[in-house]
PDB file of C-alpha atoms and ligand atoms in Angstrom:
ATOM      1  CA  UNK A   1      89.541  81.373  90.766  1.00 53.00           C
ATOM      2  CA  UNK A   2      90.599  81.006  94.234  1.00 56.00           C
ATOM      3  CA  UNK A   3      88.932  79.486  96.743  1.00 56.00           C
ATOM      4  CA  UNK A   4      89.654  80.017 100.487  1.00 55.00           C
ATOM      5  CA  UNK A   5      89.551  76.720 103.240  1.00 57.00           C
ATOM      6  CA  UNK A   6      89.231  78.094 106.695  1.00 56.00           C
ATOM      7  CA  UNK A   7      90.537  74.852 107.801  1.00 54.00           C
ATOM      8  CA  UNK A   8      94.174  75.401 106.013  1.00 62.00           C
ATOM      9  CA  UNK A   9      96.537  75.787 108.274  1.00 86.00           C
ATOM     10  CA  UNK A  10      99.243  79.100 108.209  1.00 95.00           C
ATOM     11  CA  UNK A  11     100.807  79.753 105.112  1.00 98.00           C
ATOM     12  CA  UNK A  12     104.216  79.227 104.909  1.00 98.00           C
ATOM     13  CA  UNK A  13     106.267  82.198 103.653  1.00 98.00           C
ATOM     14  CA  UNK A  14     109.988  81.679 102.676  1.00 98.00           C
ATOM     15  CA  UNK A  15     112.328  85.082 103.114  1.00 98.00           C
ATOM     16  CA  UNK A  16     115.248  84.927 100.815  1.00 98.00           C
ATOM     17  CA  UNK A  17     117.790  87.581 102.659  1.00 98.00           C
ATOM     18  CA  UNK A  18     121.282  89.207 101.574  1.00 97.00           C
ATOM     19  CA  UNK A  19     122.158  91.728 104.292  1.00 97.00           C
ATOM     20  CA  UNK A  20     121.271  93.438 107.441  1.00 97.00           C
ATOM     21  CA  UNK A  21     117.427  91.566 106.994  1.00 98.00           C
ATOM     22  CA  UNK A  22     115.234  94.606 108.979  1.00 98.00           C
ATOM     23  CA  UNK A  23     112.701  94.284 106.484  1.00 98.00           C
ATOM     24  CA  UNK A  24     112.928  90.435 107.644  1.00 98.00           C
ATOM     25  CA  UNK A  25     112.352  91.554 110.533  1.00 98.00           C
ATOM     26  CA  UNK A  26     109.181  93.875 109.889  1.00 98.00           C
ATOM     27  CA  UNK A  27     107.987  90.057 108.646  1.00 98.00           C
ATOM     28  CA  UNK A  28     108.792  88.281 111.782  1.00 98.00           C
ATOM     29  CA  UNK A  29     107.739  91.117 114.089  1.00 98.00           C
ATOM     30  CA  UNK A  30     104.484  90.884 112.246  1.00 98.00           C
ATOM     31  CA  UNK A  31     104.107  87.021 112.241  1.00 98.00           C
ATOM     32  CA  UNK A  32     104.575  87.325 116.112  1.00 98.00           C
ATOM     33  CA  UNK A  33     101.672  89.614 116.432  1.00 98.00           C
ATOM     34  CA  UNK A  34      99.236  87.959 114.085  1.00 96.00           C
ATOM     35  CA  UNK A  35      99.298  91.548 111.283  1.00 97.00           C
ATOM     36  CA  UNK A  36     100.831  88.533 108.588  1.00 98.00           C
ATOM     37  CA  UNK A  37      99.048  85.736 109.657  1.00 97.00           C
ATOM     38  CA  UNK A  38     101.455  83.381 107.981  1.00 98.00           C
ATOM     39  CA  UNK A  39     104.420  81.164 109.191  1.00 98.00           C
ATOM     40  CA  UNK A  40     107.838  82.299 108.091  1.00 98.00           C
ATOM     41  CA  UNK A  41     109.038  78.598 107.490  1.00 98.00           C
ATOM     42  CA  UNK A  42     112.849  79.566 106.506  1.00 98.00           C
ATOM     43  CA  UNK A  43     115.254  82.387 105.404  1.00 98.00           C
ATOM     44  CA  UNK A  44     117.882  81.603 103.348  1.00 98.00           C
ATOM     45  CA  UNK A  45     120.595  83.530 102.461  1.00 98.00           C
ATOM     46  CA  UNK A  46     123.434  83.896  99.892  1.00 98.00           C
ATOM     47  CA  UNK A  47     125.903  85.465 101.989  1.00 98.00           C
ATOM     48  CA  UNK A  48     126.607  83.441 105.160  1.00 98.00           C
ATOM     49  CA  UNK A  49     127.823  87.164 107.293  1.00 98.00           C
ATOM     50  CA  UNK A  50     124.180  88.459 106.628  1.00 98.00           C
ATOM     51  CA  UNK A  51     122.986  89.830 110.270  1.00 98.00           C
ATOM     52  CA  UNK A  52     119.384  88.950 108.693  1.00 98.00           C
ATOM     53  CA  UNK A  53     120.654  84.979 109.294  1.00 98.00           C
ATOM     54  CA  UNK A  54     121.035  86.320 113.209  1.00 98.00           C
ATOM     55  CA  UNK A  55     117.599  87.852 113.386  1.00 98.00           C
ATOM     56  CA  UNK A  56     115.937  84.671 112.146  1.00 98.00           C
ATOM     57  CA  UNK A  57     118.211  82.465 114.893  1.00 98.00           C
ATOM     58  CA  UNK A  58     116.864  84.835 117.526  1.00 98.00           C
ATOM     59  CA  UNK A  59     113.497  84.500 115.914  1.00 98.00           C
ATOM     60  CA  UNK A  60     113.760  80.329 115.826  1.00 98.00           C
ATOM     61  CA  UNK A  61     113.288  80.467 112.378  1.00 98.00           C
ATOM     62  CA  UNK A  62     115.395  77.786 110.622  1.00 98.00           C
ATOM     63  CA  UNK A  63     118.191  79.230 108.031  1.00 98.00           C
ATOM     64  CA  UNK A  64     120.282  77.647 104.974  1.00 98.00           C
ATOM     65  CA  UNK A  65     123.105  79.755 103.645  1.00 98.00           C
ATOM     66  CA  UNK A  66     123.337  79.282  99.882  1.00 98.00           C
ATOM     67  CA  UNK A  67     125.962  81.116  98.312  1.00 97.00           C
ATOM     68  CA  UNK A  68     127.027  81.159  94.396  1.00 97.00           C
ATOM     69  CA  UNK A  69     131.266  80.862  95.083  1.00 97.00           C
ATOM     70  CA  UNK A  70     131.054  77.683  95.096  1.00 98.00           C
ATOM     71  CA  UNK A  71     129.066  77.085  91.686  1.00 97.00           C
ATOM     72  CA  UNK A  72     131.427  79.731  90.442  1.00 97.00           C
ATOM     73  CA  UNK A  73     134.679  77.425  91.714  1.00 98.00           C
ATOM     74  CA  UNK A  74     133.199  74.508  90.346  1.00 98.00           C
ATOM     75  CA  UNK A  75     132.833  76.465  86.974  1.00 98.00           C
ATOM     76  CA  UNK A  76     128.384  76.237  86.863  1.00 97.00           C
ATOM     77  CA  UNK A  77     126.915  79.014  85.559  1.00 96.00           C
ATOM     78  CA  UNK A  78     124.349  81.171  87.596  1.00 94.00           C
ATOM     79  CA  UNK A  79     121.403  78.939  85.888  1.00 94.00           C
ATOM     80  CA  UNK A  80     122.625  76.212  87.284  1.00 96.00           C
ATOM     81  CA  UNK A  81     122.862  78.005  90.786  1.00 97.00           C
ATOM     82  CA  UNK A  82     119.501  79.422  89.960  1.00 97.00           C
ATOM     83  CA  UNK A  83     117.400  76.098  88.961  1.00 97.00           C
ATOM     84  CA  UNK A  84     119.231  74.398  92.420  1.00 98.00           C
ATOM     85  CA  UNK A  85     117.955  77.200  94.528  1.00 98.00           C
ATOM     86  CA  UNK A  86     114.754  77.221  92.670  1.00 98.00           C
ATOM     87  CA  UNK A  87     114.011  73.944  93.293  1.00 98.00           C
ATOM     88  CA  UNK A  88     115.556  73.687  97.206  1.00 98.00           C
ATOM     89  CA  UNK A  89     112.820  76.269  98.057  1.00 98.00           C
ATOM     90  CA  UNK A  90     110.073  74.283  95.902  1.00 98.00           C
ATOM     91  CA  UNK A  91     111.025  70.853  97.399  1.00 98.00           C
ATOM     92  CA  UNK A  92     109.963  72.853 100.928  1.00 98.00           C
ATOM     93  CA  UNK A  93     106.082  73.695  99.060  1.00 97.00           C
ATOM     94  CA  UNK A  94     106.408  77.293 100.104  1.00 98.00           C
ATOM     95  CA  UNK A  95     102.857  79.469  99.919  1.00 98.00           C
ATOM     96  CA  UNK A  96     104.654  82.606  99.745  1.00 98.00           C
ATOM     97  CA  UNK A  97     108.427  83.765  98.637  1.00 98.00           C
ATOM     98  CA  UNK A  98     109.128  86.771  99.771  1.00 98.00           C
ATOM     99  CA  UNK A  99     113.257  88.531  98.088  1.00 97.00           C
ATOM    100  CA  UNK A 100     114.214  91.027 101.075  1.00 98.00           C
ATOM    101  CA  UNK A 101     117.175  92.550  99.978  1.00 96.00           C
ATOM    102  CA  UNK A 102     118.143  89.595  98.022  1.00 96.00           C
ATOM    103  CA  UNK A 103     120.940  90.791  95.659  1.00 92.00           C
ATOM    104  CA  UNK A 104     121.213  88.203  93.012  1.00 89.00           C
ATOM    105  CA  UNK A 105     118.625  88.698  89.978  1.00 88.00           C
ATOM    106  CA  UNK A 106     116.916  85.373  89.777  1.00 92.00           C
ATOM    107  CA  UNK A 107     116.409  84.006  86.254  1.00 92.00           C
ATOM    108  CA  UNK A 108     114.125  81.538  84.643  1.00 93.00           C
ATOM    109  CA  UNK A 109     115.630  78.349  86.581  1.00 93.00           C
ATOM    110  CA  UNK A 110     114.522  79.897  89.977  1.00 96.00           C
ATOM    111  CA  UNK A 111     111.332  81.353  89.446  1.00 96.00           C
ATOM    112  CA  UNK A 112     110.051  78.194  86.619  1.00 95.00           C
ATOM    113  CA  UNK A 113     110.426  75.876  89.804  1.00 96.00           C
ATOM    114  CA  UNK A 114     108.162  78.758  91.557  1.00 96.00           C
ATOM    115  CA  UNK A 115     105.292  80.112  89.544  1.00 93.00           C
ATOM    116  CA  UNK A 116     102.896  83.163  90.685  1.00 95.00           C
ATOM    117  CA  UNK A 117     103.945  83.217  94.284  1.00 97.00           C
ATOM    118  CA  UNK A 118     107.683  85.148  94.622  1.00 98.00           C
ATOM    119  CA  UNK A 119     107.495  88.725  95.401  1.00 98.00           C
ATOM    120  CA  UNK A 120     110.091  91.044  95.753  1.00 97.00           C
ATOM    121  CA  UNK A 121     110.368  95.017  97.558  1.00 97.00           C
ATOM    122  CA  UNK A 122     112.046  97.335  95.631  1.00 96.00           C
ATOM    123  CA  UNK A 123     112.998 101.154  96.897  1.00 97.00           C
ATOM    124  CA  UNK A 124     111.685 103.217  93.905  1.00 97.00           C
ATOM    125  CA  UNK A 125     108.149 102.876  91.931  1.00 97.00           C
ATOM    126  CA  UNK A 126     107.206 101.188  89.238  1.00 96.00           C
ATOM    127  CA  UNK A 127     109.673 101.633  85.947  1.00 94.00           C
ATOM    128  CA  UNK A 128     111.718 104.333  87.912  1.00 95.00           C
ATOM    129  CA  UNK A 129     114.994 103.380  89.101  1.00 95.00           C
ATOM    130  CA  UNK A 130     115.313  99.816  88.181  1.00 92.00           C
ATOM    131  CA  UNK A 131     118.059  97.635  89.715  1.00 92.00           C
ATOM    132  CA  UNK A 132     120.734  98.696  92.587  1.00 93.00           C
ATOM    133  CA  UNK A 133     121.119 102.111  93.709  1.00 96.00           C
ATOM    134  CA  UNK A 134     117.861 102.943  93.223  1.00 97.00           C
ATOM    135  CA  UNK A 135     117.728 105.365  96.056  1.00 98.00           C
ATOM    136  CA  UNK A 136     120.979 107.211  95.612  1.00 98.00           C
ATOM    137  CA  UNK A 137     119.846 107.416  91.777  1.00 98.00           C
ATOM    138  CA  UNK A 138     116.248 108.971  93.085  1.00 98.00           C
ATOM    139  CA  UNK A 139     117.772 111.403  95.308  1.00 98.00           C
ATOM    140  CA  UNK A 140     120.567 112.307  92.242  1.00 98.00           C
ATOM    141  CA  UNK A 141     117.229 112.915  89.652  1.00 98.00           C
ATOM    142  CA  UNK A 142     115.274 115.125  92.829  1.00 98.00           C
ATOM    143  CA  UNK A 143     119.018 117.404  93.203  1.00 97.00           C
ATOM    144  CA  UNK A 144     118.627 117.590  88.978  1.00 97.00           C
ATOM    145  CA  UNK A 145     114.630 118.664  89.238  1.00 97.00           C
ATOM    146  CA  UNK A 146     114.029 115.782  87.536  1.00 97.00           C
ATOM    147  CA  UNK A 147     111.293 114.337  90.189  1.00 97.00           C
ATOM    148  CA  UNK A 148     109.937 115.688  93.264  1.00 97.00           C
ATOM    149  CA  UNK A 149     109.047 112.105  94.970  1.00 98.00           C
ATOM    150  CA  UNK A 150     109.901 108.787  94.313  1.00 98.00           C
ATOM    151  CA  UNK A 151     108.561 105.588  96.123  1.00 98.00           C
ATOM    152  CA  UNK A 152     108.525 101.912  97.283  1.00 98.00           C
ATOM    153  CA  UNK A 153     106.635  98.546  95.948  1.00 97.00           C
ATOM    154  CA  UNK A 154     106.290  95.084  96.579  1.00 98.00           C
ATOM    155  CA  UNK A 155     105.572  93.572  93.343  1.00 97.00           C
ATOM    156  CA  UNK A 156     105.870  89.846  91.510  1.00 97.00           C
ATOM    157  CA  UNK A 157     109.351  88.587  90.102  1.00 96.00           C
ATOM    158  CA  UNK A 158     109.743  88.117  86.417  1.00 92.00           C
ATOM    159  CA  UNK A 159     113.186  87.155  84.977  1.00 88.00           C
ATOM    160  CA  UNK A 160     112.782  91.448  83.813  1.00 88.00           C
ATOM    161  CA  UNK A 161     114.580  92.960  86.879  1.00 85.00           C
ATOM    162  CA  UNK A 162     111.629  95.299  88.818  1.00 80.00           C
ATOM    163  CA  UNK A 163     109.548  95.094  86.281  1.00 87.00           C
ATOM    164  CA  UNK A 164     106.659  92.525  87.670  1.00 93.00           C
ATOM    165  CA  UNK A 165     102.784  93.279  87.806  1.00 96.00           C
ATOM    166  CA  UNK A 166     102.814  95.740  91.173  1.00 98.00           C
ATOM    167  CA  UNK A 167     100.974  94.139  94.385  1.00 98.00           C
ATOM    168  CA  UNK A 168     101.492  97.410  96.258  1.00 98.00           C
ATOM    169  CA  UNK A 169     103.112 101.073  96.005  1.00 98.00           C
ATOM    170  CA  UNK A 170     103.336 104.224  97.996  1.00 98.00           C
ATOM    171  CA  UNK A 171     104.848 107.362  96.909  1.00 98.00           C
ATOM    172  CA  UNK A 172     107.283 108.706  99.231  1.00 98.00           C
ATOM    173  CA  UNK A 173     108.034 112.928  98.731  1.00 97.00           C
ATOM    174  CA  UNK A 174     111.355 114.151  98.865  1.00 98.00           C
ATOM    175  CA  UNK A 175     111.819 116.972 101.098  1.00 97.00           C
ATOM    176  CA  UNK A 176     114.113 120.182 100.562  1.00 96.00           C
ATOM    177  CA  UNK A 177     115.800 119.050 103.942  1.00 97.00           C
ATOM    178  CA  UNK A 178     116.693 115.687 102.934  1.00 97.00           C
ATOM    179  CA  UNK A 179     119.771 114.408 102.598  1.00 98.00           C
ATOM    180  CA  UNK A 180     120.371 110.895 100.664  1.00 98.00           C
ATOM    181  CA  UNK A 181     120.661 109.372 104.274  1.00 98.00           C
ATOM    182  CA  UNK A 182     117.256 110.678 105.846  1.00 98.00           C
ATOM    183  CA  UNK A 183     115.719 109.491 102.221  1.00 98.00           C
ATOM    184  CA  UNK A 184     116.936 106.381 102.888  1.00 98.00           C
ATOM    185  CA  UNK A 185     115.806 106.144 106.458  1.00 98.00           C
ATOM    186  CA  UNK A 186     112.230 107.195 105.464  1.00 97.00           C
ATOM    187  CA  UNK A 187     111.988 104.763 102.389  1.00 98.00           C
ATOM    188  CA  UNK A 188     113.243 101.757 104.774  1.00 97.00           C
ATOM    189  CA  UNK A 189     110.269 103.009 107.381  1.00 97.00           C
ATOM    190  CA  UNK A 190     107.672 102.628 104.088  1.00 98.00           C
ATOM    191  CA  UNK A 191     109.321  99.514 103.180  1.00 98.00           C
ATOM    192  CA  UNK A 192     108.575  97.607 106.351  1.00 98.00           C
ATOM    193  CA  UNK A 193     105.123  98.522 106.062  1.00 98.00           C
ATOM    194  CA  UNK A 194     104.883  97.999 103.023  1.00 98.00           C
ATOM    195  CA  UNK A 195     106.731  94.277 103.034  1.00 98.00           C
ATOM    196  CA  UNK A 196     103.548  93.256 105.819  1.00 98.00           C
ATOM    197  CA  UNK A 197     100.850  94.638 103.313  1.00 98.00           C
ATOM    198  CA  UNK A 198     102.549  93.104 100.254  1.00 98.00           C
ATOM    199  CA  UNK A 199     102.889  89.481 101.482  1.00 98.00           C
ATOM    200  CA  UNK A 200      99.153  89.932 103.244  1.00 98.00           C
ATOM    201  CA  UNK A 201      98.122  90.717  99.727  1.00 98.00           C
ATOM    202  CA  UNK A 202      99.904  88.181  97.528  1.00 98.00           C
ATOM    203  CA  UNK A 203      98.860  85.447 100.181  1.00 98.00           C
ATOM    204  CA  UNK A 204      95.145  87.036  99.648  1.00 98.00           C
ATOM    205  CA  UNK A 205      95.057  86.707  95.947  1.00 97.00           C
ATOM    206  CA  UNK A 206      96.731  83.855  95.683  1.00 97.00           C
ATOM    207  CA  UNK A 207      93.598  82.384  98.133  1.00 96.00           C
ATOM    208  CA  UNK A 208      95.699  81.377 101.016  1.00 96.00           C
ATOM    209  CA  UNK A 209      94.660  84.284 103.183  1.00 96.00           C
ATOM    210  CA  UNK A 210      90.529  85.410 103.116  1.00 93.00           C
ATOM    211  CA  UNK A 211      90.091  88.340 100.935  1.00 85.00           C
ATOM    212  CA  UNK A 212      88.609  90.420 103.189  1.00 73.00           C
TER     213      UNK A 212
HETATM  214  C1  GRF B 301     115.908  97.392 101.026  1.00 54.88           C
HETATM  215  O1  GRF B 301     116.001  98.768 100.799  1.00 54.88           O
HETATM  216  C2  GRF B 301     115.331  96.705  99.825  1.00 54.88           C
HETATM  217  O2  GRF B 301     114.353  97.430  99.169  1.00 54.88           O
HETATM  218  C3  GRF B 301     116.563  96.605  98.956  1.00 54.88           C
HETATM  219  O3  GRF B 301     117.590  96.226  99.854  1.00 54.88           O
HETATM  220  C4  GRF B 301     117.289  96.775 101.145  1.00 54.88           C
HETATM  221  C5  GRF B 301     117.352  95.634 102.124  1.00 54.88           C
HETATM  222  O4  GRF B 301     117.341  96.078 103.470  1.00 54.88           O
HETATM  223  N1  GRF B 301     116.353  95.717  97.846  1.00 54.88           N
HETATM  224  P1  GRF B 301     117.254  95.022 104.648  1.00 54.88           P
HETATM  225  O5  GRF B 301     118.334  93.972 104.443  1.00 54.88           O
HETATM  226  O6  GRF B 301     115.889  94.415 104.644  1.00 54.88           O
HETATM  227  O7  GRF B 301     117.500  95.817 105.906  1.00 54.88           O
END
């Protein structure tokens, strides 16, 4: 069981980022007005062009760039990447990891060095659409009649890609008017929601946050 200290201080939440980072944002937006009453301590990201790095800067959040070409010059395998990144971010005694739009699949090495507290968002619900291009493959299965809705969830990483114990989901219809690009739009509104909910949630169970 957890037990909640009212004297702890924040929580510290680490954002692992691969791209344009607005559901980073929804996170930092959200720190700033107290909705995730956590600190976001760092972002790192594997691809140093990522305009998430930018919104963090703007943000004063500190940022590491930690990209896999060089492992993969040196000839090191992505375990080797994995167990270095895994234990960077445990070395900084994170509360909270939160993978927004974090493109590598992170194996044993990573999430050993981190147990119980990475989450991860992922644009489809649970055991649908597993893996990358999960919204173009929802909106190709609606066109088919093959579902009417599909959906978002935060939910905990296991080395099974998507497949963790769910912390949160919302279903998300799919209209007659939609195209794959107002889809998208309205699954990236659920998923910054959602991202502030999730982390709340995880941080609640996890006893760093009261569960009330
Ligand atoms: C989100 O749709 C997330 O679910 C997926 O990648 C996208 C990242 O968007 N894994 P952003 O970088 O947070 O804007």
């Amino acid at each position: 069981m957890h037990i909640f200290n009212p004297t702890m201080t924040r929580p510290k939440i680490i954002v692992l980022i691969s791209g344009n980072g607005s559901n980073l944002q929804a996170l930092i937006d959200a720190s700033a007005s107290g909705a995730l009453p956590a600190e976001i301590s760092l972002v790192i990201s594997n691809r140093s062009t990522a305009f998430g790095l930018q919104r963090a800067a703007n943000a004063g959040i500190e940022t590491l760039v930690f990209p896999l070409k060089p492992y993969k010059d040196a000839g090191k395998t992505r375990e080797e990447y994995d167990a270095d990144l895994g234990a960077l971010v445990a070395s900084k005694n994170p509360d909270l990891v939160v993978l927004a739009g974090w493109m590598h699949i992170l194996s044993r090495g990573f999430l050993d060095a981190l147990p119980d507290v990475v989450i991860n968002l992922h644009p489809a619900l649970p055991g649908e659409f597993d893996g990358a291009h999960a919204i173009e493959r929802a909106f190709e299965a609606y066109r088919k009649g093959e579902i009417a809705r599909t959906g978002v969830m935060v939910h905990r990483v296991i080395p099974e890609v998507d497949r963790g114990e769910v912390v949160l989901k919302r279903e998300i219809p799919i209209l007659e008017t939609d195209t794959v690009e107002t889809l998208e739009e309205r699954i990236h509104s659920v998923e910054h929601a959602i991202i502030v909910e999730g982390a709340v949630q995880r941080l609640k169970d996890l006893g760093k946050l009261p569960a009330i």
